[in-house]
Amino acid sequence: MRIVFFSPDEPLYLPEFYRYFFDNLPSGHEIRVIIVPPIYKNTTKMALSLKYAKTFGVKEAAALSLKVVYYKMMDFFIGEKGGRFYSLPAVLKKYKIHYLYEPDVNSAQNLNRLKEWNTELVISISCPQIFKEEFINLPSKGCLNLHGSLLPDYRGVMPSFWVLANAEKEAGATLFFVNEKIDAGDVLIQKRFPIYLEDTLDSFIRRSKKIGAEMVIEGIEKITNGKFETRPLDMNKGRYYGWPKKEDVKRFIDYGRRFR
């Protein structure tokens, strides 16, 4: 099957997701990856950094920034020689996956590209852009998105933070067919997994990314075989979560959770 992934070049978690995915994906598929900007349109990196610092504190924002800089430096100076991959392009080069950069997934240029590639399936992994109807309807076998919660609950942003901040005992992930609404398509696969007392936000996200990669592989095989069923989401249930407030971060910490 001809599959195109859309993801930002995020160095903290996506390299591990794709490394596990390519290590375990059965052969026979033609995979391409389109890398998109890591932030929404009309948002600058500086504005996002200030927003993060205002919400989570200067210390946590500085630690995150230093970690990103460290990963980028390691990728530049060491790369594959270190036995670990610190960027999405480094992983894709290792597995000989064709990739390119695209600022706007809904652009005519991108749509024409997908048509030229005879794209059968599109899969969004942390892509921060909203897909429009023409884009969604272009791949012959559909457009999938992986969301880090048990939809329809925890729709929106940062679901991993929210389940920990709300002291949930169980979390999950949902692989679903995209429609024009946010986190609202038909579910292909949904999996539950426990939240451990020792989980930090970092360790929890890393574990959930591996589970997500397993789900994507399973979803690809189901679609390839043509043997799958979907179910609609009841959008009258669940809740949409936006950007956290300071009191949400305080609750997260009061529950004994840590970021790292």
Coordinates of N, CA and C in Angstrom, one line a residue, residues 89-197:
P89 N 14.4 13.3 10.5 CA 15.1 13.0 9.3 C 16.2 12.0 9.4
A90 N 16.9 12.0 10.6 CA 17.9 10.9 10.8 C 17.3 9.5 10.8
V91 N 16.2 9.4 11.4 CA 15.5 8.1 11.4 C 15.1 7.7 10.0
L92 N 14.6 8.6 9.2 CA 14.1 8.3 7.9 C 15.3 8.0 7.0
K93 N 16.4 8.7 7.1 CA 17.6 8.3 6.3 C 18.1 6.9 6.7
K94 N 18.1 6.6 7.9 CA 18.5 5.2 8.3 C 17.7 4.1 7.7
Y95 N 16.4 4.4 7.6 CA 15.5 3.3 7.0 C 15.3 3.6 5.5
K96 N 16.0 4.5 4.9 CA 15.9 4.8 3.5 C 14.5 5.2 3.1
I97 N 13.8 6.0 3.9 CA 12.5 6.5 3.6 C 12.5 7.9 2.9
H98 N 11.8 8.0 1.8 CA 11.8 9.3 1.1 C 11.0 10.3 1.9
Y99 N 11.5 11.5 2.1 CA 10.8 12.5 2.9 C 11.1 13.9 2.3
L100 N 10.2 14.8 2.6 CA 10.4 16.2 2.2 C 9.6 17.1 3.1
Y101 N 9.8 18.4 3.0 CA 9.2 19.4 3.9 C 8.0 20.1 3.1
E102 N 6.9 20.3 3.9 CA 5.8 21.0 3.3 C 5.2 21.9 4.4
P103 N 5.1 23.2 4.2 CA 4.5 24.1 5.2 C 3.0 24.1 5.3
D104 N 2.3 23.7 4.2 CA 0.9 23.7 4.3 C 0.3 22.4 3.7
V105 N -0.2 21.6 4.5 CA -0.7 20.3 4.0 C -1.9 20.4 3.0
N106 N -2.6 21.5 3.1 CA -3.8 21.7 2.2 C -3.5 22.5 0.9
S107 N -2.2 22.8 0.7 CA -1.8 23.6 -0.5 C -2.0 22.8 -1.7
A108 N -2.2 23.5 -2.8 CA -2.4 22.8 -4.1 C -1.2 22.0 -4.5
Q109 N 0.0 22.5 -4.1 CA 1.3 21.8 -4.3 C 1.2 20.4 -3.6
N110 N 0.8 20.4 -2.4 CA 0.8 19.2 -1.6 C -0.3 18.2 -2.2
L111 N -1.5 18.7 -2.5 CA -2.5 17.9 -3.0 C -2.1 17.3 -4.4
N112 N -1.5 18.1 -5.2 CA -1.0 17.5 -6.5 C 0.1 16.5 -6.3
R113 N 0.9 16.7 -5.3 CA 2.0 15.7 -5.0 C 1.3 14.4 -4.6
L114 N 0.4 14.4 -3.7 CA -0.3 13.2 -3.2 C -1.0 12.5 -4.4
K115 N -1.6 13.2 -5.3 CA -2.2 12.6 -6.5 C -1.2 11.9 -7.4
E116 N 0.0 12.6 -7.6 CA 1.0 12.0 -8.4 C 1.6 10.8 -7.8
W117 N 1.6 10.7 -6.5 CA 2.1 9.5 -5.8 C 1.0 8.4 -5.8
N118 N -0.2 8.7 -6.3 CA -1.3 7.7 -6.1 C -1.4 7.2 -4.7
T119 N -1.5 8.2 -3.8 CA -1.6 7.9 -2.4 C -2.8 7.1 -2.0
E120 N -2.6 6.0 -1.3 CA -3.8 5.2 -0.9 C -4.2 5.5 0.5
L121 N -3.2 5.8 1.4 CA -3.5 6.1 2.8 C -2.7 7.2 3.3
V122 N -3.3 8.1 4.0 CA -2.6 9.2 4.7 C -2.7 8.9 6.2
I123 N -1.6 9.1 7.0 CA -1.6 8.9 8.4 C -1.0 10.1 9.1
S124 N -1.7 10.8 10.0 CA -1.2 11.9 10.7 C -0.7 11.5 12.1
I125 N 0.6 11.8 12.3 CA 1.2 11.5 13.7 C 1.6 12.9 14.2
S126 N 0.8 13.4 15.1 CA 1.2 14.7 15.7 C 1.2 15.9 14.8
C127 N 0.6 15.8 13.6 CA 0.6 16.9 12.7 C -0.3 18.0 13.2
P128 N 0.3 19.2 13.4 CA -0.5 20.3 14.0 C -1.4 21.1 13.1
Q129 N -1.7 20.6 12.0 CA -2.6 21.3 11.0 C -3.9 20.7 10.9
I130 N -4.9 21.5 10.6 CA -6.3 20.9 10.4 C -6.4 20.6 8.9
F131 N -6.9 19.4 8.6 CA -7.0 18.9 7.3 C -8.4 19.3 6.7
K132 N -8.3 19.8 5.5 CA -9.6 20.3 4.8 C -10.1 19.1 4.0
E133 N -11.4 19.3 3.5 CA -12.1 18.2 2.9 C -11.4 17.6 1.7
E134 N -10.9 18.5 0.8 CA -10.2 17.9 -0.4 C -9.0 17.1 0.0
F135 N -8.3 17.5 1.0 CA -7.1 16.7 1.5 C -7.6 15.3 2.0
I136 N -8.7 15.4 2.9 CA -9.2 14.2 3.6 C -9.7 13.2 2.5
N137 N -10.3 13.6 1.5 CA -10.9 12.7 0.5 C -10.0 12.2 -0.5
L138 N -8.8 12.7 -0.6 CA -7.8 12.4 -1.7 C -7.3 11.0 -1.6
P139 N -6.8 10.5 -0.5 CA -6.3 9.1 -0.4 C -7.4 8.1 -0.6
S140 N -7.3 7.1 -1.4 CA -8.3 6.2 -1.8 C -8.8 5.3 -0.6
K141 N -7.9 5.0 0.3 CA -8.3 4.2 1.5 C -8.5 5.0 2.8
G142 N -8.4 6.3 2.7 CA -8.7 7.1 3.8 C -7.6 7.9 4.4
C143 N -7.9 8.6 5.5 CA -7.0 9.5 6.2 C -7.1 9.2 7.7
L144 N -6.0 8.7 8.3 CA -6.0 8.3 9.7 C -5.3 9.3 10.5
N145 N -5.7 9.4 11.8 CA -5.0 10.2 12.8 C -4.9 9.4 14.1
L146 N -3.7 9.5 14.7 CA -3.5 8.8 16.0 C -3.6 9.9 17.1
H147 N -4.5 9.7 18.0 CA -4.7 10.6 19.1 C -4.5 9.9 20.4
G148 N -3.8 10.6 21.3 CA -3.3 10.0 22.6 C -4.4 10.0 23.7
S149 N -5.6 9.6 23.4 CA -6.6 9.5 24.4 C -7.7 8.5 24.0
L150 N -8.5 8.1 24.9 CA -9.7 7.3 24.6 C -10.8 8.2 24.2
L151 N -10.8 8.6 22.9 CA -11.8 9.4 22.4 C -13.2 8.8 22.6
P152 N -14.3 9.6 22.8 CA -14.3 11.0 22.6 C -13.8 11.8 23.8
D153 N -13.3 11.2 24.9 CA -12.8 12.0 26.0 C -11.4 12.4 25.7
Y154 N -11.0 13.5 26.4 CA -9.7 14.1 26.2 C -9.4 14.5 24.7
R155 N -10.4 15.0 24.1 CA -10.2 15.6 22.8 C -9.4 16.9 23.0
G156 N -8.7 17.3 21.9 CA -7.9 18.6 22.0 C -6.5 18.3 22.2
V157 N -5.8 19.3 23.0 CA -4.4 19.3 23.0 C -3.9 18.7 24.3
M158 N -2.7 18.2 24.3 CA -1.9 17.7 25.4 C -2.7 16.6 26.3
P159 N -3.3 15.6 25.6 CA -4.0 14.6 26.4 C -3.2 13.9 27.4
S160 N -1.9 13.7 27.2 CA -1.1 13.0 28.2 C -0.9 13.8 29.4
F161 N -0.8 15.1 29.3 CA -0.7 15.9 30.5 C -2.1 15.9 31.3
W162 N -3.2 15.9 30.6 CA -4.5 16.0 31.2 C -4.8 14.8 31.9
V163 N -4.5 13.6 31.4 CA -4.9 12.4 32.1 C -4.1 12.2 33.4
L164 N -2.9 12.7 33.4 CA -2.1 12.7 34.7 C -2.6 13.8 35.6
A165 N -2.9 14.9 35.1 CA -3.4 16.0 36.0 C -4.7 15.7 36.6
N166 N -5.5 14.9 36.0 CA -6.8 14.5 36.5 C -6.8 13.2 37.3
A167 N -5.5 12.7 37.5 CA -5.3 11.5 38.4 C -6.1 10.3 37.8
E168 N -6.1 10.1 36.5 CA -6.7 8.9 35.9 C -5.9 7.7 36.2
K169 N -6.5 6.6 36.4 CA -5.8 5.3 36.6 C -5.6 4.6 35.3
E170 N -6.2 5.0 34.2 CA -6.1 4.3 32.9 C -6.1 5.4 31.8
A171 N -5.4 5.1 30.8 CA -5.3 6.0 29.6 C -5.5 5.1 28.4
G172 N -5.3 5.7 27.2 CA -5.4 5.0 26.0 C -5.1 5.8 24.8
A173 N -5.3 5.3 23.6 CA -5.0 5.9 22.4 C -6.1 5.5 21.3
T174 N -6.3 6.3 20.4 CA -7.3 6.1 19.4 C -6.8 6.3 18.0
L175 N -6.9 5.4 17.1 CA -6.6 5.5 15.7 C -7.9 5.6 14.9
F176 N -8.1 6.7 14.3 CA -9.5 6.9 13.7 C -9.4 7.6 12.3
F177 N -10.4 7.4 11.5 CA -10.5 8.1 10.2 C -10.9 9.5 10.4
V178 N -10.1 10.4 9.8 CA -10.3 11.8 10.0 C -11.6 12.3 9.2
N179 N -12.3 13.2 9.8 CA -13.3 14.0 9.1 C -13.0 15.5 9.4
E180 N -13.9 16.4 9.0 CA -13.6 17.8 9.1 C -13.7 18.3 10.5
K181 N -14.3 17.6 11.4 CA -14.4 18.0 12.8 C -13.1 17.5 13.5
I182 N -12.8 18.1 14.7 CA -11.6 17.8 15.4 C -11.8 16.6 16.3
D183 N -11.0 15.6 16.1 CA -11.0 14.4 16.9 C -12.4 13.8 16.9
A184 N -13.0 13.6 15.7 CA -14.4 13.2 15.7 C -14.7 12.1 14.7
G185 N -13.7 11.5 14.1 CA -14.0 10.5 13.0 C -14.4 9.1 13.5
D186 N -14.6 8.2 12.6 CA -14.9 6.8 13.0 C -13.6 6.1 13.5
V187 N -13.8 5.4 14.6 CA -12.7 4.7 15.2 C -12.3 3.4 14.5
L188 N -11.0 3.2 14.2 CA -10.5 2.0 13.6 C -10.0 1.1 14.7
I189 N -9.2 1.6 15.6 CA -8.6 0.9 16.7 C -8.5 1.8 18.0
Q190 N -8.8 1.2 19.1 CA -8.7 1.9 20.3 C -8.1 1.0 21.4
K191 N -7.1 1.4 22.1 CA -6.5 0.6 23.1 C -6.4 1.3 24.4
R192 N -6.6 0.5 25.5 CA -6.4 1.1 26.9 C -5.1 0.5 27.5
F193 N -4.5 1.3 28.3 CA -3.3 0.9 29.1 C -3.3 1.6 30.4
P194 N -2.6 1.0 31.4 CA -2.6 1.5 32.7 C -1.7 2.7 32.9
I195 N -2.0 3.6 33.8 CA -1.1 4.7 34.2 C -0.5 4.2 35.5
Y196 N 0.9 4.3 35.6 CA 1.6 3.8 36.8 C 1.9 5.0 37.7
L197 N 2.0 4.7 39.0 CA 2.3 5.7 40.0 C 3.6 6.4 39.7

